[in-house]
Amino acid sequence: MKNHGNIRPKESNRWIKIVNNCIFCKIVKKEIPATIVYEDEHTLAFMDIGPIVKGHVLVIPKTHYDPLTETPDEIVAQLHTVAKRIAQAQIDGLGADGVNIMQNNGAAAGQEVPHIHVHVIPRFTDDGHHWNWAAKKYDDFEEMAELAEKMLSSFHL
């Protein structure tokens, strides 16, 4: 598990550089400004400066973790508990008609900052943003079953 927030001497200089240059870690350390929406001992939520829709919030752990698959379950749970509360605040406070809650994991998935974070995006009927998720098709149910089996055989609790 990579916990880049509590770097030990045996960890590489590469990871130290990642944490020292992480924009989210700099926000946590108050080295750069952010508009904070929520903060507790382990979690920080702030306005995204490049929002998909106005009111877009990022929820991060105060300790540097990445990727999702190496982040402790309790941290992932805390991020989503806060995301749920932010979503309700967007509905109640901003009048959002719906909310997208997303976590992009890895560059291929669109992750730009290598510090686990959850996007909480208020949605309005007329906000003009549309996800372009073109649905793909499986050749047959057998192909689907084979892929499911590959995942299940690697599943860890």
mmCIF file of C-alpha atoms in Angstrom:
data_model
loop_
_atom_site.group_PDB
_atom_site.id
_atom_site.type_symbol
_atom_site.label_atom_id
_atom_site.label_comp_id
_atom_site.label_asym_id
_atom_site.label_seq_id
_atom_site.Cartn_x
_atom_site.Cartn_y
_atom_site.Cartn_z
ATOM 1 C CA MET A 1 0.000 0.000 0.000
ATOM 2 C CA LYS A 2 1.391 3.409 -0.967
ATOM 3 C CA ASN A 3 0.764 5.965 1.757
ATOM 4 C CA HIS A 4 2.694 8.903 0.412
ATOM 5 C CA GLY A 5 1.500 11.232 3.176
ATOM 6 C CA ASN A 6 3.563 9.577 5.903
ATOM 7 C CA ILE A 7 6.824 9.001 4.069
ATOM 8 C CA ARG A 8 9.283 6.731 5.817
ATOM 9 C CA PRO A 9 13.069 6.952 5.208
ATOM 10 C CA LYS A 10 13.067 3.658 3.290
ATOM 11 C CA GLU A 11 10.698 5.073 0.671
ATOM 12 C CA SER A 12 12.169 6.334 -2.553
ATOM 13 C CA ASN A 13 12.982 9.921 -3.440
ATOM 14 C CA ARG A 14 10.551 9.518 -6.329
ATOM 15 C CA TRP A 15 7.582 9.251 -3.943
ATOM 16 C CA ILE A 16 8.856 12.166 -1.872
ATOM 17 C CA LYS A 17 8.901 14.273 -5.050
ATOM 18 C CA ILE A 18 5.361 13.159 -5.932
ATOM 19 C CA VAL A 19 4.014 14.244 -2.553
ATOM 20 C CA ASN A 20 6.015 17.476 -2.488
ATOM 21 C CA ASN A 21 4.677 18.389 -5.929
ATOM 22 C CA CYS A 22 1.103 17.170 -5.386
ATOM 23 C CA ILE A 23 -1.285 20.091 -5.798
ATOM 24 C CA PHE A 24 -3.814 18.470 -3.451
ATOM 25 C CA CYS A 25 -1.162 17.936 -0.753
ATOM 26 C CA LYS A 26 -0.256 21.617 -1.123
ATOM 27 C CA ILE A 27 -3.920 22.525 -0.582
ATOM 28 C CA VAL A 28 -4.012 20.335 2.549
ATOM 29 C CA LYS A 29 -0.845 22.047 3.849
ATOM 30 C CA LYS A 30 -2.389 25.477 3.045
ATOM 31 C CA GLU A 31 0.500 26.243 0.689
ATOM 32 C CA ILE A 32 -1.959 27.208 -2.032
ATOM 33 C CA PRO A 33 -5.468 28.581 -1.570
ATOM 34 C CA ALA A 34 -8.688 26.663 -2.041
ATOM 35 C CA THR A 35 -12.325 27.381 -1.326
ATOM 36 C CA ILE A 36 -13.065 24.833 1.388
ATOM 37 C CA VAL A 37 -16.566 23.355 1.573
ATOM 38 C CA TYR A 38 -15.905 20.776 4.313
ATOM 39 C CA GLU A 39 -13.001 19.698 6.503
ATOM 40 C CA ASP A 40 -12.485 17.145 9.251
ATOM 41 C CA GLU A 41 -9.466 15.366 10.713
ATOM 42 C CA HIS A 42 -8.975 13.082 7.692
ATOM 43 C CA THR A 43 -10.874 14.650 4.792
ATOM 44 C CA LEU A 44 -10.998 17.902 2.847
ATOM 45 C CA ALA A 45 -13.607 19.004 0.305
ATOM 46 C CA PHE A 46 -13.083 22.074 -1.868
ATOM 47 C CA MET A 47 -14.429 23.738 -4.993
ATOM 48 C CA ASP A 48 -12.905 22.506 -8.270
ATOM 49 C CA ILE A 49 -11.267 25.469 -10.057
ATOM 50 C CA GLY A 50 -12.109 23.893 -13.429
ATOM 51 C CA PRO A 51 -15.680 22.769 -12.807
ATOM 52 C CA ILE A 52 -17.702 20.656 -15.200
ATOM 53 C CA VAL A 53 -20.725 22.457 -13.729
ATOM 54 C CA LYS A 54 -20.603 25.361 -11.245
ATOM 55 C CA GLY A 55 -20.651 23.931 -7.735
ATOM 56 C CA HIS A 56 -18.335 20.982 -8.646
ATOM 57 C CA VAL A 57 -16.533 19.828 -5.473
ATOM 58 C CA LEU A 58 -13.497 17.561 -4.968
ATOM 59 C CA VAL A 59 -13.265 15.365 -1.862
ATOM 60 C CA ILE A 60 -9.773 14.175 -0.881
ATOM 61 C CA PRO A 61 -8.068 12.433 2.016
ATOM 62 C CA LYS A 62 -5.621 14.704 3.840
ATOM 63 C CA THR A 63 -3.028 11.937 3.586
ATOM 64 C CA HIS A 64 -1.683 11.225 0.103
ATOM 65 C CA TYR A 65 -2.985 7.948 -1.302
ATOM 66 C CA ASP A 66 -3.022 6.714 -4.886
ATOM 67 C CA PRO A 67 -4.285 4.624 -6.602
ATOM 68 C CA LEU A 68 -7.751 3.647 -5.360
ATOM 69 C CA THR A 69 -6.772 -0.027 -5.274
ATOM 70 C CA GLU A 70 -4.038 0.736 -2.725
ATOM 71 C CA THR A 71 -6.094 3.103 -0.572
ATOM 72 C CA PRO A 72 -7.338 1.675 2.753
ATOM 73 C CA ASP A 73 -11.028 0.759 2.782
ATOM 74 C CA GLU A 74 -11.744 3.098 5.697
ATOM 75 C CA ILE A 75 -10.354 6.057 3.707
ATOM 76 C CA VAL A 76 -12.450 5.150 0.653
ATOM 77 C CA ALA A 77 -15.527 4.849 2.898
ATOM 78 C CA GLN A 78 -14.823 8.243 4.505
ATOM 79 C CA LEU A 79 -14.447 9.906 1.096
ATOM 80 C CA HIS A 80 -17.811 8.566 -0.018
ATOM 81 C CA THR A 81 -19.519 9.472 3.267
ATOM 82 C CA VAL A 82 -18.377 13.068 2.778
ATOM 83 C CA ALA A 83 -19.323 12.943 -0.927
ATOM 84 C CA LYS A 84 -22.847 11.894 0.072
ATOM 85 C CA ARG A 85 -23.126 14.874 2.440
ATOM 86 C CA ILE A 86 -21.781 17.267 -0.203
ATOM 87 C CA ALA A 87 -24.318 15.880 -2.695
ATOM 88 C CA GLN A 88 -27.162 16.583 -0.268
ATOM 89 C CA ALA A 89 -25.817 20.111 0.278
ATOM 90 C CA GLN A 90 -25.750 20.652 -3.500
ATOM 91 C CA ILE A 91 -29.379 19.533 -3.747
ATOM 92 C CA ASP A 92 -30.546 21.547 -0.726
ATOM 93 C CA GLY A 93 -28.291 24.588 -1.065
ATOM 94 C CA LEU A 94 -27.892 24.946 -4.818
ATOM 95 C CA GLY A 95 -31.175 23.443 -5.947
ATOM 96 C CA ALA A 96 -29.432 20.725 -7.962
ATOM 97 C CA ASP A 97 -31.785 18.367 -9.783
ATOM 98 C CA GLY A 98 -29.294 15.497 -9.506
ATOM 99 C CA VAL A 99 -25.656 14.763 -8.671
ATOM 100 C CA ASN A 100 -22.836 12.833 -10.356
ATOM 101 C CA ILE A 101 -20.336 11.236 -7.971
ATOM 102 C CA MET A 102 -17.232 10.024 -9.796
ATOM 103 C CA GLN A 103 -13.765 8.695 -9.060
ATOM 104 C CA ASN A 104 -11.359 8.500 -11.999
ATOM 105 C CA ASN A 105 -8.603 5.985 -11.296
ATOM 106 C CA GLY A 106 -5.548 6.078 -13.540
ATOM 107 C CA ALA A 107 -4.636 8.181 -16.550
ATOM 108 C CA ALA A 108 -6.636 5.949 -18.918
ATOM 109 C CA ALA A 109 -9.738 6.793 -16.845
ATOM 110 C CA GLY A 110 -9.078 10.533 -16.975
ATOM 111 C CA GLN A 111 -7.332 10.988 -13.612
ATOM 112 C CA GLU A 112 -5.192 14.117 -13.823
ATOM 113 C CA VAL A 113 -3.958 14.498 -10.223
ATOM 114 C CA PRO A 114 -2.307 11.390 -8.724
ATOM 115 C CA HIS A 115 -3.971 11.776 -5.307
ATOM 116 C CA ILE A 116 -7.200 9.839 -4.826
ATOM 117 C CA HIS A 117 -10.205 12.138 -5.052
ATOM 118 C CA VAL A 118 -13.938 12.003 -5.603
ATOM 119 C CA HIS A 119 -15.781 14.446 -7.863
ATOM 120 C CA VAL A 120 -19.192 15.577 -6.602
ATOM 121 C CA ILE A 121 -20.899 17.393 -9.467
ATOM 122 C CA PRO A 122 -24.279 19.068 -9.056
ATOM 123 C CA ARG A 123 -26.501 18.572 -12.078
ATOM 124 C CA PHE A 124 -29.241 20.835 -13.321
ATOM 125 C CA THR A 125 -31.785 19.983 -15.980
ATOM 126 C CA ASP A 126 -30.527 22.821 -18.185
ATOM 127 C CA ASP A 127 -26.786 22.772 -17.351
ATOM 128 C CA GLY A 128 -25.818 21.856 -20.924
ATOM 129 C CA HIS A 129 -23.378 19.122 -19.911
ATOM 130 C CA HIS A 130 -23.891 15.680 -21.420
ATOM 131 C CA TRP A 131 -21.723 12.622 -20.816
ATOM 132 C CA ASN A 132 -20.748 10.999 -24.080
ATOM 133 C CA TRP A 133 -20.717 7.412 -22.899
ATOM 134 C CA ALA A 134 -21.278 5.338 -25.999
ATOM 135 C CA ALA A 135 -22.432 1.898 -24.876
ATOM 136 C CA LYS A 136 -20.457 -1.012 -26.303
ATOM 137 C CA LYS A 137 -21.823 -4.501 -26.914
ATOM 138 C CA TYR A 138 -20.511 -7.939 -26.064
ATOM 139 C CA ASP A 139 -20.362 -10.507 -28.851
ATOM 140 C CA ASP A 140 -22.473 -12.836 -26.708
ATOM 141 C CA PHE A 141 -23.214 -13.798 -23.108
ATOM 142 C CA GLU A 142 -20.281 -16.223 -23.133
ATOM 143 C CA GLU A 143 -17.840 -13.342 -23.633
ATOM 144 C CA MET A 144 -19.476 -11.487 -20.743
ATOM 145 C CA ALA A 145 -19.250 -14.590 -18.536
ATOM 146 C CA GLU A 146 -15.550 -15.080 -19.394
ATOM 147 C CA LEU A 147 -14.725 -11.503 -18.394
ATOM 148 C CA ALA A 148 -16.743 -11.845 -15.188
ATOM 149 C CA GLU A 149 -14.870 -15.056 -14.342
ATOM 150 C CA LYS A 150 -11.490 -13.347 -14.884
ATOM 151 C CA MET A 151 -12.492 -10.596 -12.458
ATOM 152 C CA LEU A 152 -13.979 -13.000 -9.906
ATOM 153 C CA SER A 153 -10.847 -15.166 -9.913
ATOM 154 C CA SER A 154 -8.817 -12.073 -8.977
ATOM 155 C CA PHE A 155 -11.283 -10.691 -6.429
ATOM 156 C CA HIS A 156 -9.809 -10.005 -2.974
ATOM 157 C CA LEU A 157 -11.623 -9.048 0.210
#
